[in-house]
Amino acid sequence: NAGVTQTPKFQVLKTGQSMTLQCAQDMNHNSMYWYRQDPGMGLRLIYYSASEGTTDKGEVPNGYNVSRLNKREFSLRLESAAPSQTSVYFCASMPSRETQYFGPGTRLLVL
Amino acid sequence: GDSVTQMEGPVTLSEEAFLTINCTYTATGYPSLFWYVQYPGEGLQLLLKATKADDKGSNKGFEATYRKETTSFHLEKGSVQVSDSAVYFCASAGGTSYGKLTFGQGTILTVHP
């Protein structure tokens, strides 16, 4: 039981490049979430998926898209990366009301 | 919308000192409240939680009591250890934002021997 896994762990992009951050969970959780973590700002919700086949915007969705590929996987895509998207990205999943389990994070640097 | 405010850090303590990290929240309805901990280079781990007023969450010597009258959920530990050095996040969920966590900005704790 690996819990929540994320790939890659670290990525450097140039402005305008695209990439997809991958997240998978093996706990059969219905809900999955993408957050970004920036110094002094805590974690902010980008997108979430309450169940397979549904996605909704969070607090800071601009510049991102998501895909809930199946119950296990929830990917985050940056179509045209910008320096403002330099951050640490966390994926989380939730089995029932309110206790979320987090992945180890992806550190992204956009030059 | 919902919001969570934590005391500003960083907090630096000597081993065996008493720890308090303040947290207050605003929410419509009755949210559940959480403390998460993030050790260097890792993701967030749930430390403790409380789901209704006057509940006390506890784990690893840490405690926090859900105070509805003061809208607070302060984290305390009687005697900190070097291994407690981490970033601590207060969070709320429920109320009008079912299933979505709202985080405070995080408090960096450093404990010296």
mmCIF file with all atom_site columns, C-alpha atoms in Angstrom:
data_model
loop_
_atom_site.group_PDB
_atom_site.id
_atom_site.type_symbol
_atom_site.label_atom_id
_atom_site.label_alt_id
_atom_site.label_comp_id
_atom_site.label_asym_id
_atom_site.label_entity_id
_atom_site.label_seq_id
_atom_site.pdbx_PDB_ins_code
_atom_site.Cartn_x
_atom_site.Cartn_y
_atom_site.Cartn_z
_atom_site.occupancy
_atom_site.B_iso_or_equiv
_atom_site.pdbx_formal_charge
_atom_site.auth_seq_id
_atom_site.auth_comp_id
_atom_site.auth_asym_id
_atom_site.auth_atom_id
_atom_site.pdbx_PDB_model_num
ATOM 1   C CA . ASN A 1 1   ? 0.000   0.000  0.000   1.00 0.00 ? 1   ASN A CA 1
ATOM 2   C CA . ALA A 1 2   ? 1.950   3.015  -1.289  1.00 0.00 ? 2   ALA A CA 1
ATOM 3   C CA . GLY A 1 3   ? -0.667  5.620  -0.334  1.00 0.00 ? 3   GLY A CA 1
ATOM 4   C CA . VAL A 1 4   ? -0.505  8.739  -2.517  1.00 0.00 ? 4   VAL A CA 1
ATOM 5   C CA . THR A 1 5   ? 2.355   8.868  -5.021  1.00 0.00 ? 5   THR A CA 1
ATOM 6   C CA . GLN A 1 6   ? 3.449   11.781 -7.206  1.00 0.00 ? 6   GLN A CA 1
ATOM 7   C CA . THR A 1 7   ? 5.786   12.057 -10.169 1.00 0.00 ? 7   THR A CA 1
ATOM 8   C CA . PRO A 1 8   ? 8.116   13.702 -10.861 1.00 0.00 ? 8   PRO A CA 1
ATOM 9   C CA . LYS A 1 9   ? 9.675   14.777 -7.578  1.00 0.00 ? 9   LYS A CA 1
ATOM 10  C CA . PHE A 1 10  ? 11.435  17.723 -9.128  1.00 0.00 ? 10  PHE A CA 1
ATOM 11  C CA . GLN A 1 11  ? 11.162  19.481 -12.499 1.00 0.00 ? 11  GLN A CA 1
ATOM 12  C CA . VAL A 1 12  ? 12.698  22.531 -14.147 1.00 0.00 ? 12  VAL A CA 1
ATOM 13  C CA . LEU A 1 13  ? 10.810  24.142 -17.035 1.00 0.00 ? 13  LEU A CA 1
ATOM 14  C CA . LYS A 1 14  ? 11.362  27.105 -19.272 1.00 0.00 ? 14  LYS A CA 1
ATOM 15  C CA . THR A 1 15  ? 8.620   29.717 -19.600 1.00 0.00 ? 15  THR A CA 1
ATOM 16  C CA . GLY A 1 16  ? 6.052   28.532 -22.145 1.00 0.00 ? 16  GLY A CA 1
ATOM 17  C CA . GLN A 1 17  ? 6.810   24.820 -21.840 1.00 0.00 ? 17  GLN A CA 1
ATOM 18  C CA . SER A 1 18  ? 4.093   22.376 -20.877 1.00 0.00 ? 18  SER A CA 1
ATOM 19  C CA . MET A 1 19  ? 4.104   19.455 -18.509 1.00 0.00 ? 19  MET A CA 1
ATOM 20  C CA . THR A 1 20  ? 1.812   17.099 -16.613 1.00 0.00 ? 20  THR A CA 1
ATOM 21  C CA . LEU A 1 21  ? 2.153   16.257 -12.946 1.00 0.00 ? 21  LEU A CA 1
ATOM 22  C CA . GLN A 1 22  ? 0.979   12.765 -12.132 1.00 0.00 ? 22  GLN A CA 1
ATOM 23  C CA . CYS A 1 23  ? -0.774  11.611 -8.979  1.00 0.00 ? 23  CYS A CA 1
ATOM 24  C CA . ALA A 1 24  ? -2.058  8.166  -8.047  1.00 0.00 ? 24  ALA A CA 1
ATOM 25  C CA . GLN A 1 25  ? -3.577  6.635  -4.937  1.00 0.00 ? 25  GLN A CA 1
ATOM 26  C CA . ASP A 1 26  ? -4.127  2.990  -4.114  1.00 0.00 ? 26  ASP A CA 1
ATOM 27  C CA . MET A 1 27  ? -6.518  3.470  -1.208  1.00 0.00 ? 27  MET A CA 1
ATOM 28  C CA . ASN A 1 28  ? -9.743  3.431  -3.263  1.00 0.00 ? 28  ASN A CA 1
ATOM 29  C CA . HIS A 1 29  ? -10.567 6.998  -2.233  1.00 0.00 ? 29  HIS A CA 1
ATOM 30  C CA . ASN A 1 30  ? -13.303 8.858  -4.083  1.00 0.00 ? 30  ASN A CA 1
ATOM 31  C CA . SER A 1 31  ? -12.026 12.418 -3.750  1.00 0.00 ? 31  SER A CA 1
ATOM 32  C CA . MET A 1 32  ? -8.696  13.787 -4.952  1.00 0.00 ? 32  MET A CA 1
ATOM 33  C CA . TYR A 1 33  ? -7.134  17.259 -4.744  1.00 0.00 ? 33  TYR A CA 1
ATOM 34  C CA . TRP A 1 34  ? -4.306  19.361 -6.133  1.00 0.00 ? 34  TRP A CA 1
ATOM 35  C CA . TYR A 1 35  ? -2.722  22.089 -3.978  1.00 0.00 ? 35  TYR A CA 1
ATOM 36  C CA . ARG A 1 36  ? 0.169   24.437 -4.419  1.00 0.00 ? 36  ARG A CA 1
ATOM 37  C CA . GLN A 1 37  ? 2.356   25.527 -1.515  1.00 0.00 ? 37  GLN A CA 1
ATOM 38  C CA . ASP A 1 38  ? 4.084   28.890 -1.539  1.00 0.00 ? 38  ASP A CA 1
ATOM 39  C CA . PRO A 1 39  ? 6.110   30.497 1.269   1.00 0.00 ? 39  PRO A CA 1
ATOM 40  C CA . GLY A 1 40  ? 3.919   32.316 3.806   1.00 0.00 ? 40  GLY A CA 1
ATOM 41  C CA . MET A 1 41  ? 0.691   31.313 2.068   1.00 0.00 ? 41  MET A CA 1
ATOM 42  C CA . GLY A 1 42  ? -0.020  27.814 3.273   1.00 0.00 ? 42  GLY A CA 1
ATOM 43  C CA . LEU A 1 43  ? -1.581  25.451 0.771   1.00 0.00 ? 43  LEU A CA 1
ATOM 44  C CA . ARG A 1 44  ? -4.072  26.710 -1.780  1.00 0.00 ? 44  ARG A CA 1
ATOM 45  C CA . LEU A 1 45  ? -6.471  24.452 -3.634  1.00 0.00 ? 45  LEU A CA 1
ATOM 46  C CA . ILE A 1 46  ? -6.061  24.434 -7.412  1.00 0.00 ? 46  ILE A CA 1
ATOM 47  C CA . TYR A 1 47  ? -8.594  21.809 -8.518  1.00 0.00 ? 47  TYR A CA 1
ATOM 48  C CA . TYR A 1 48  ? -10.381 18.905 -6.958  1.00 0.00 ? 48  TYR A CA 1
ATOM 49  C CA . SER A 1 49  ? -12.345 15.860 -8.024  1.00 0.00 ? 49  SER A CA 1
ATOM 50  C CA . ALA A 1 50  ? -15.110 14.710 -5.735  1.00 0.00 ? 50  ALA A CA 1
ATOM 51  C CA . SER A 1 51  ? -15.521 11.456 -7.642  1.00 0.00 ? 51  SER A CA 1
ATOM 52  C CA . GLU A 1 52  ? -14.402 9.729  -10.808 1.00 0.00 ? 52  GLU A CA 1
ATOM 53  C CA . GLY A 1 53  ? -15.588 11.690 -13.815 1.00 0.00 ? 53  GLY A CA 1
ATOM 54  C CA . THR A 1 54  ? -16.007 15.044 -12.052 1.00 0.00 ? 54  THR A CA 1
ATOM 55  C CA . THR A 1 55  ? -13.630 17.960 -11.550 1.00 0.00 ? 55  THR A CA 1
ATOM 56  C CA . ASP A 1 56  ? -14.110 21.416 -10.057 1.00 0.00 ? 56  ASP A CA 1
ATOM 57  C CA . LYS A 1 57  ? -12.087 24.580 -9.682  1.00 0.00 ? 57  LYS A CA 1
ATOM 58  C CA . GLY A 1 58  ? -10.561 25.516 -6.384  1.00 0.00 ? 58  GLY A CA 1
ATOM 59  C CA . GLU A 1 59  ? -9.130  28.803 -5.191  1.00 0.00 ? 59  GLU A CA 1
ATOM 60  C CA . VAL A 1 60  ? -6.355  29.278 -7.797  1.00 0.00 ? 60  VAL A CA 1
ATOM 61  C CA . PRO A 1 61  ? -7.241  27.353 -11.025 1.00 0.00 ? 61  PRO A CA 1
ATOM 62  C CA . ASN A 1 62  ? -5.945  29.792 -13.634 1.00 0.00 ? 62  ASN A CA 1
ATOM 63  C CA . GLY A 1 63  ? -3.178  28.370 -15.808 1.00 0.00 ? 63  GLY A CA 1
ATOM 64  C CA . TYR A 1 64  ? -3.963  24.756 -14.918 1.00 0.00 ? 64  TYR A CA 1
ATOM 65  C CA . ASN A 1 65  ? -6.088  21.893 -16.187 1.00 0.00 ? 65  ASN A CA 1
ATOM 66  C CA . VAL A 1 66  ? -6.823  18.541 -14.606 1.00 0.00 ? 66  VAL A CA 1
ATOM 67  C CA . SER A 1 67  ? -7.918  15.087 -15.652 1.00 0.00 ? 67  SER A CA 1
ATOM 68  C CA . ARG A 1 68  ? -9.444  12.431 -13.434 1.00 0.00 ? 68  ARG A CA 1
ATOM 69  C CA . LEU A 1 69  ? -8.331  9.515  -15.574 1.00 0.00 ? 69  LEU A CA 1
ATOM 70  C CA . ASN A 1 70  ? -9.900  6.864  -13.349 1.00 0.00 ? 70  ASN A CA 1
ATOM 71  C CA . LYS A 1 71  ? -10.531 6.413  -9.656  1.00 0.00 ? 71  LYS A CA 1
ATOM 72  C CA . ARG A 1 72  ? -6.805  6.041  -8.926  1.00 0.00 ? 72  ARG A CA 1
ATOM 73  C CA . GLU A 1 73  ? -5.266  8.820  -10.994 1.00 0.00 ? 73  GLU A CA 1
ATOM 74  C CA . PHE A 1 74  ? -5.632  12.597 -11.031 1.00 0.00 ? 74  PHE A CA 1
ATOM 75  C CA . SER A 1 75  ? -3.235  14.604 -13.194 1.00 0.00 ? 75  SER A CA 1
ATOM 76  C CA . LEU A 1 76  ? -2.467  18.324 -13.260 1.00 0.00 ? 76  LEU A CA 1
ATOM 77  C CA . ARG A 1 77  ? -1.366  19.965 -16.515 1.00 0.00 ? 77  ARG A CA 1
ATOM 78  C CA . LEU A 1 78  ? 0.400   23.239 -17.120 1.00 0.00 ? 78  LEU A CA 1
ATOM 79  C CA . GLU A 1 79  ? -0.147  24.138 -20.777 1.00 0.00 ? 79  GLU A CA 1
ATOM 80  C CA . SER A 1 80  ? 2.225   27.128 -20.860 1.00 0.00 ? 80  SER A CA 1
ATOM 81  C CA . ALA A 1 81  ? 4.314   27.416 -17.733 1.00 0.00 ? 81  ALA A CA 1
ATOM 82  C CA . ALA A 1 82  ? 4.996   30.814 -16.183 1.00 0.00 ? 82  ALA A CA 1
ATOM 83  C CA . PRO A 1 83  ? 7.503   31.814 -13.463 1.00 0.00 ? 83  PRO A CA 1
ATOM 84  C CA . SER A 1 84  ? 4.533   32.507 -11.147 1.00 0.00 ? 84  SER A CA 1
ATOM 85  C CA . GLN A 1 85  ? 3.828   28.771 -11.212 1.00 0.00 ? 85  GLN A CA 1
ATOM 86  C CA . THR A 1 86  ? 7.111   28.001 -9.476  1.00 0.00 ? 86  THR A CA 1
ATOM 87  C CA . SER A 1 87  ? 5.902   26.199 -6.396  1.00 0.00 ? 87  SER A CA 1
ATOM 88  C CA . VAL A 1 88  ? 5.621   22.889 -4.608  1.00 0.00 ? 88  VAL A CA 1
ATOM 89  C CA . TYR A 1 89  ? 2.580   20.920 -5.722  1.00 0.00 ? 89  TYR A CA 1
ATOM 90  C CA . PHE A 1 90  ? 0.815   18.432 -3.492  1.00 0.00 ? 90  PHE A CA 1
ATOM 91  C CA . CYS A 1 91  ? -1.783  15.883 -4.411  1.00 0.00 ? 91  CYS A CA 1
ATOM 92  C CA . ALA A 1 92  ? -4.154  14.539 -1.768  1.00 0.00 ? 92  ALA A CA 1
ATOM 93  C CA . SER A 1 93  ? -6.956  12.003 -1.571  1.00 0.00 ? 93  SER A CA 1
ATOM 94  C CA . MET A 1 94  ? -9.819  11.558 0.846   1.00 0.00 ? 94  MET A CA 1
ATOM 95  C CA . PRO A 1 95  ? -11.797 8.403  1.696   1.00 0.00 ? 95  PRO A CA 1
ATOM 96  C CA . SER A 1 96  ? -14.631 9.986  3.622   1.00 0.00 ? 96  SER A CA 1
ATOM 97  C CA . ARG A 1 97  ? -15.456 13.268 5.238   1.00 0.00 ? 97  ARG A CA 1
ATOM 98  C CA . GLU A 1 98  ? -12.490 15.536 5.792   1.00 0.00 ? 98  GLU A CA 1
ATOM 99  C CA . THR A 1 99  ? -9.355  13.461 6.516   1.00 0.00 ? 99  THR A CA 1
ATOM 100 C CA . GLN A 1 100 ? -7.046  13.993 3.559   1.00 0.00 ? 100 GLN A CA 1
ATOM 101 C CA . TYR A 1 101 ? -3.892  12.020 2.808   1.00 0.00 ? 101 TYR A CA 1
ATOM 102 C CA . PHE A 1 102 ? -1.074  13.832 1.051   1.00 0.00 ? 102 PHE A CA 1
ATOM 103 C CA . GLY A 1 103 ? 1.578   12.788 -1.423  1.00 0.00 ? 103 GLY A CA 1
ATOM 104 C CA . PRO A 1 104 ? 5.257   13.747 -1.023  1.00 0.00 ? 104 PRO A CA 1
ATOM 105 C CA . GLY A 1 105 ? 5.037   16.700 -3.413  1.00 0.00 ? 105 GLY A CA 1
ATOM 106 C CA . THR A 1 106 ? 6.506   17.855 -6.718  1.00 0.00 ? 106 THR A CA 1
ATOM 107 C CA . ARG A 1 107 ? 8.902   20.772 -6.648  1.00 0.00 ? 107 ARG A CA 1
ATOM 108 C CA . LEU A 1 108 ? 8.554   22.817 -9.860  1.00 0.00 ? 108 LEU A CA 1
ATOM 109 C CA . LEU A 1 109 ? 10.873  25.612 -10.980 1.00 0.00 ? 109 LEU A CA 1
ATOM 110 C CA . VAL A 1 110 ? 9.892   27.703 -14.000 1.00 0.00 ? 110 VAL A CA 1
ATOM 111 C CA . LEU A 1 111 ? 12.682  29.833 -15.429 1.00 0.00 ? 111 LEU A CA 1
ATOM 112 C CA . GLY B 2 1   ? -15.505 32.427 2.499   1.00 0.00 ? 1   GLY B CA 1
ATOM 113 C CA . ASP B 2 2   ? -13.801 30.276 5.078   1.00 0.00 ? 2   ASP B CA 1
ATOM 114 C CA . SER B 2 3   ? -10.400 31.351 6.380   1.00 0.00 ? 3   SER B CA 1
ATOM 115 C CA . VAL B 2 4   ? -7.786  30.199 8.891   1.00 0.00 ? 4   VAL B CA 1
ATOM 116 C CA . THR B 2 5   ? -5.246  32.432 10.599  1.00 0.00 ? 5   THR B CA 1
ATOM 117 C CA . GLN B 2 6   ? -2.171  31.134 12.392  1.00 0.00 ? 6   GLN B CA 1
ATOM 118 C CA . MET B 2 7   ? 0.304   32.973 14.558  1.00 0.00 ? 7   MET B CA 1
ATOM 119 C CA . GLU B 2 8   ? 3.253   34.164 12.568  1.00 0.00 ? 8   GLU B CA 1
ATOM 120 C CA . GLY B 2 9   ? 6.510   32.324 12.925  1.00 0.00 ? 9   GLY B CA 1
ATOM 121 C CA . PRO B 2 10  ? 9.095   31.175 12.962  1.00 0.00 ? 10  PRO B CA 1
ATOM 122 C CA . VAL B 2 11  ? 9.014   29.823 16.491  1.00 0.00 ? 11  VAL B CA 1
ATOM 123 C CA . THR B 2 12  ? 12.308  28.812 18.097  1.00 0.00 ? 12  THR B CA 1
ATOM 124 C CA . LEU B 2 13  ? 12.351  26.882 21.370  1.00 0.00 ? 13  LEU B CA 1
ATOM 125 C CA . SER B 2 14  ? 14.741  24.937 23.523  1.00 0.00 ? 14  SER B CA 1
ATOM 126 C CA . GLU B 2 15  ? 14.116  21.249 24.096  1.00 0.00 ? 15  GLU B CA 1
ATOM 127 C CA . GLU B 2 16  ? 11.535  20.553 26.825  1.00 0.00 ? 16  GLU B CA 1
ATOM 128 C CA . ALA B 2 17  ? 9.958   24.007 26.491  1.00 0.00 ? 17  ALA B CA 1
ATOM 129 C CA . PHE B 2 18  ? 6.196   24.500 26.312  1.00 0.00 ? 18  PHE B CA 1
ATOM 130 C CA . LEU B 2 19  ? 4.729   25.096 22.865  1.00 0.00 ? 19  LEU B CA 1
ATOM 131 C CA . THR B 2 20  ? 1.646   27.036 21.827  1.00 0.00 ? 20  THR B CA 1
ATOM 132 C CA . ILE B 2 21  ? 0.762   27.823 18.224  1.00 0.00 ? 21  ILE B CA 1
ATOM 133 C CA . ASN B 2 22  ? -2.376  29.926 17.916  1.00 0.00 ? 22  ASN B CA 1
ATOM 134 C CA . CYS B 2 23  ? -5.017  29.276 15.284  1.00 0.00 ? 23  CYS B CA 1
ATOM 135 C CA . THR B 2 24  ? -8.343  30.993 14.690  1.00 0.00 ? 24  THR B CA 1
ATOM 136 C CA . TYR B 2 25  ? -10.904 30.341 11.995  1.00 0.00 ? 25  TYR B CA 1
ATOM 137 C CA . THR B 2 26  ? -13.887 31.917 10.299  1.00 0.00 ? 26  THR B CA 1
ATOM 138 C CA . ALA B 2 27  ? -16.527 29.734 8.716   1.00 0.00 ? 27  ALA B CA 1
ATOM 139 C CA . THR B 2 28  ? -20.234 29.556 8.092   1.00 0.00 ? 28  THR B CA 1
ATOM 140 C CA . GLY B 2 29  ? -21.628 26.549 9.862   1.00 0.00 ? 29  GLY B CA 1
ATOM 141 C CA . TYR B 2 30  ? -19.648 24.143 12.007  1.00 0.00 ? 30  TYR B CA 1
ATOM 142 C CA . PRO B 2 31  ? -16.364 23.104 10.414  1.00 0.00 ? 31  PRO B CA 1
ATOM 143 C CA . SER B 2 32  ? -14.061 20.313 11.472  1.00 0.00 ? 32  SER B CA 1
ATOM 144 C CA . LEU B 2 33  ? -10.600 21.493 12.485  1.00 0.00 ? 33  LEU B CA 1
ATOM 145 C CA . PHE B 2 34  ? -7.207  19.932 11.898  1.00 0.00 ? 34  PHE B CA 1
ATOM 146 C CA . TRP B 2 35  ? -3.532  20.283 12.581  1.00 0.00 ? 35  TRP B CA 1
ATOM 147 C CA . TYR B 2 36  ? -1.185  18.948 9.931   1.00 0.00 ? 36  TYR B CA 1
ATOM 148 C CA . VAL B 2 37  ? 2.599   18.641 10.266  1.00 0.00 ? 37  VAL B CA 1
ATOM 149 C CA . GLN B 2 38  ? 5.158   18.785 7.465   1.00 0.00 ? 38  GLN B CA 1
ATOM 150 C CA . TYR B 2 39  ? 8.663   17.493 8.143   1.00 0.00 ? 39  TYR B CA 1
ATOM 151 C CA . PRO B 2 40  ? 11.487  18.726 5.891   1.00 0.00 ? 40  PRO B CA 1
ATOM 152 C CA . GLY B 2 41  ? 11.190  17.416 2.344   1.00 0.00 ? 41  GLY B CA 1
ATOM 153 C CA . GLU B 2 42  ? 7.963   15.544 3.011   1.00 0.00 ? 42  GLU B CA 1
ATOM 154 C CA . GLY B 2 43  ? 4.244   15.941 2.424   1.00 0.00 ? 43  GLY B CA 1
ATOM 155 C CA . LEU B 2 44  ? 1.691   16.855 5.063   1.00 0.00 ? 44  LEU B CA 1
ATOM 156 C CA . GLN B 2 45  ? 0.627   14.382 7.722   1.00 0.00 ? 45  GLN B CA 1
ATOM 157 C CA . LEU B 2 46  ? -2.477  14.661 9.848   1.00 0.00 ? 46  LEU B CA 1
ATOM 158 C CA . LEU B 2 47  ? -1.417  15.351 13.440  1.00 0.00 ? 47  LEU B CA 1
ATOM 159 C CA . LEU B 2 48  ? -4.818  15.636 15.124  1.00 0.00 ? 48  LEU B CA 1
ATOM 160 C CA . LYS B 2 49  ? -8.372  16.734 14.512  1.00 0.00 ? 49  LYS B CA 1
ATOM 161 C CA . ALA B 2 50  ? -11.602 17.734 16.230  1.00 0.00 ? 50  ALA B CA 1
ATOM 162 C CA . THR B 2 51  ? -15.023 17.597 14.624  1.00 0.00 ? 51  THR B CA 1
ATOM 163 C CA . LYS B 2 52  ? -17.256 19.463 17.068  1.00 0.00 ? 52  LYS B CA 1
ATOM 164 C CA . ALA B 2 53  ? -17.168 22.131 19.743  1.00 0.00 ? 53  ALA B CA 1
ATOM 165 C CA . ASP B 2 54  ? -15.288 21.268 22.955  1.00 0.00 ? 54  ASP B CA 1
ATOM 166 C CA . ASP B 2 55  ? -13.681 18.208 21.351  1.00 0.00 ? 55  ASP B CA 1
ATOM 167 C CA . LYS B 2 56  ? -10.002 17.769 22.149  1.00 0.00 ? 56  LYS B CA 1
ATOM 168 C CA . GLY B 2 57  ? -7.740  16.230 19.540  1.00 0.00 ? 57  GLY B CA 1
ATOM 169 C CA . SER B 2 58  ? -4.482  14.700 20.710  1.00 0.00 ? 58  SER B CA 1
ATOM 170 C CA . ASN B 2 59  ? -1.550  12.796 19.264  1.00 0.00 ? 59  ASN B CA 1
ATOM 171 C CA . LYS B 2 60  ? 2.171   12.376 20.045  1.00 0.00 ? 60  LYS B CA 1
ATOM 172 C CA . GLY B 2 61  ? 1.872   14.665 23.072  1.00 0.00 ? 61  GLY B CA 1
ATOM 173 C CA . PHE B 2 62  ? 0.213   17.459 21.079  1.00 0.00 ? 62  PHE B CA 1
ATOM 174 C CA . GLU B 2 63  ? -3.263  18.678 21.980  1.00 0.00 ? 63  GLU B CA 1
ATOM 175 C CA . ALA B 2 64  ? -5.794  21.151 20.619  1.00 0.00 ? 64  ALA B CA 1
ATOM 176 C CA . THR B 2 65  ? -9.316  21.969 21.814  1.00 0.00 ? 65  THR B CA 1
ATOM 177 C CA . TYR B 2 66  ? -12.107 23.156 19.516  1.00 0.00 ? 66  TYR B CA 1
ATOM 178 C CA . ARG B 2 67  ? -13.359 26.413 21.072  1.00 0.00 ? 67  ARG B CA 1
ATOM 179 C CA . LYS B 2 68  ? -16.482 27.583 19.297  1.00 0.00 ? 68  LYS B CA 1
ATOM 180 C CA . GLU B 2 69  ? -16.929 30.667 21.483  1.00 0.00 ? 69  GLU B CA 1
ATOM 181 C CA . THR B 2 70  ? -13.489 32.023 20.537  1.00 0.00 ? 70  THR B CA 1
ATOM 182 C CA . THR B 2 71  ? -13.350 30.310 17.090  1.00 0.00 ? 71  THR B CA 1
ATOM 183 C CA . SER B 2 72  ? -9.952  28.920 18.009  1.00 0.00 ? 72  SER B CA 1
ATOM 184 C CA . PHE B 2 73  ? -8.004  25.658 17.830  1.00 0.00 ? 73  PHE B CA 1
ATOM 185 C CA . HIS B 2 74  ? -4.641  26.361 19.442  1.00 0.00 ? 74  HIS B CA 1
ATOM 186 C CA . LEU B 2 75  ? -1.951  23.674 19.315  1.00 0.00 ? 75  LEU B CA 1
ATOM 187 C CA . GLU B 2 76  ? -0.061  22.878 22.539  1.00 0.00 ? 76  GLU B CA 1
ATOM 188 C CA . LYS B 2 77  ? 2.643   20.528 23.717  1.00 0.00 ? 77  LYS B CA 1
ATOM 189 C CA . GLY B 2 78  ? 4.049   20.444 27.210  1.00 0.00 ? 78  GLY B CA 1
ATOM 190 C CA . SER B 2 79  ? 7.628   19.482 26.361  1.00 0.00 ? 79  SER B CA 1
ATOM 191 C CA . VAL B 2 80  ? 8.938   19.742 22.825  1.00 0.00 ? 80  VAL B CA 1
ATOM 192 C CA . GLN B 2 81  ? 11.729  17.644 21.359  1.00 0.00 ? 81  GLN B CA 1
ATOM 193 C CA . VAL B 2 82  ? 14.234  18.341 18.598  1.00 0.00 ? 82  VAL B CA 1
ATOM 194 C CA . SER B 2 83  ? 12.318  15.843 16.449  1.00 0.00 ? 83  SER B CA 1
ATOM 195 C CA . ASP B 2 84  ? 9.239   18.118 16.611  1.00 0.00 ? 84  ASP B CA 1
ATOM 196 C CA . SER B 2 85  ? 10.995  20.646 14.368  1.00 0.00 ? 85  SER B CA 1
ATOM 197 C CA . ALA B 2 86  ? 8.688   20.992 11.374  1.00 0.00 ? 86  ALA B CA 1
ATOM 198 C CA . VAL B 2 87  ? 6.066   23.248 9.782   1.00 0.00 ? 87  VAL B CA 1
ATOM 199 C CA . TYR B 2 88  ? 2.628   23.096 11.406  1.00 0.00 ? 88  TYR B CA 1
ATOM 200 C CA . PHE B 2 89  ? -0.559  23.934 9.510   1.00 0.00 ? 89  PHE B CA 1
ATOM 201 C CA . CYS B 2 90  ? -3.968  24.600 10.971  1.00 0.00 ? 90  CYS B CA 1
ATOM 202 C CA . ALA B 2 91  ? -6.869  23.795 8.647   1.00 0.00 ? 91  ALA B CA 1
ATOM 203 C CA . SER B 2 92  ? -10.649 23.748 8.559   1.00 0.00 ? 92  SER B CA 1
ATOM 204 C CA . ALA B 2 93  ? -13.125 21.742 6.494   1.00 0.00 ? 93  ALA B CA 1
ATOM 205 C CA . GLY B 2 94  ? -16.854 21.470 6.253   1.00 0.00 ? 94  GLY B CA 1
ATOM 206 C CA . GLY B 2 95  ? -19.117 24.363 6.994   1.00 0.00 ? 95  GLY B CA 1
ATOM 207 C CA . THR B 2 96  ? -19.919 25.635 3.523   1.00 0.00 ? 96  THR B CA 1
ATOM 208 C CA . SER B 2 97  ? -16.886 23.986 1.875   1.00 0.00 ? 97  SER B CA 1
ATOM 209 C CA . TYR B 2 98  ? -17.605 20.310 2.304   1.00 0.00 ? 98  TYR B CA 1
ATOM 210 C CA . GLY B 2 99  ? -14.581 18.153 1.684   1.00 0.00 ? 99  GLY B CA 1
ATOM 211 C CA . LYS B 2 100 ? -12.247 21.066 0.884   1.00 0.00 ? 100 LYS B CA 1
ATOM 212 C CA . LEU B 2 101 ? -9.554  22.055 3.348   1.00 0.00 ? 101 LEU B CA 1
ATOM 213 C CA . THR B 2 102 ? -8.754  25.685 4.048   1.00 0.00 ? 102 THR B CA 1
ATOM 214 C CA . PHE B 2 103 ? -5.217  26.089 5.402   1.00 0.00 ? 103 PHE B CA 1
ATOM 215 C CA . GLY B 2 104 ? -3.488  28.656 7.534   1.00 0.00 ? 104 GLY B CA 1
ATOM 216 C CA . GLN B 2 105 ? -0.164  29.970 6.311   1.00 0.00 ? 105 GLN B CA 1
ATOM 217 C CA . GLY B 2 106 ? 1.902   27.544 8.390   1.00 0.00 ? 106 GLY B CA 1
ATOM 218 C CA . THR B 2 107 ? 4.208   28.055 11.369  1.00 0.00 ? 107 THR B CA 1
ATOM 219 C CA . ILE B 2 108 ? 7.827   26.964 11.271  1.00 0.00 ? 108 ILE B CA 1
ATOM 220 C CA . LEU B 2 109 ? 8.957   25.418 14.558  1.00 0.00 ? 109 LEU B CA 1
ATOM 221 C CA . THR B 2 110 ? 12.635  24.887 15.328  1.00 0.00 ? 110 THR B CA 1
ATOM 222 C CA . VAL B 2 111 ? 13.636  23.132 18.552  1.00 0.00 ? 111 VAL B CA 1
ATOM 223 C CA . HIS B 2 112 ? 17.239  23.367 19.715  1.00 0.00 ? 112 HIS B CA 1
ATOM 224 C CA . PRO B 2 113 ? 18.937  20.836 22.021  1.00 0.00 ? 113 PRO B CA 1
#
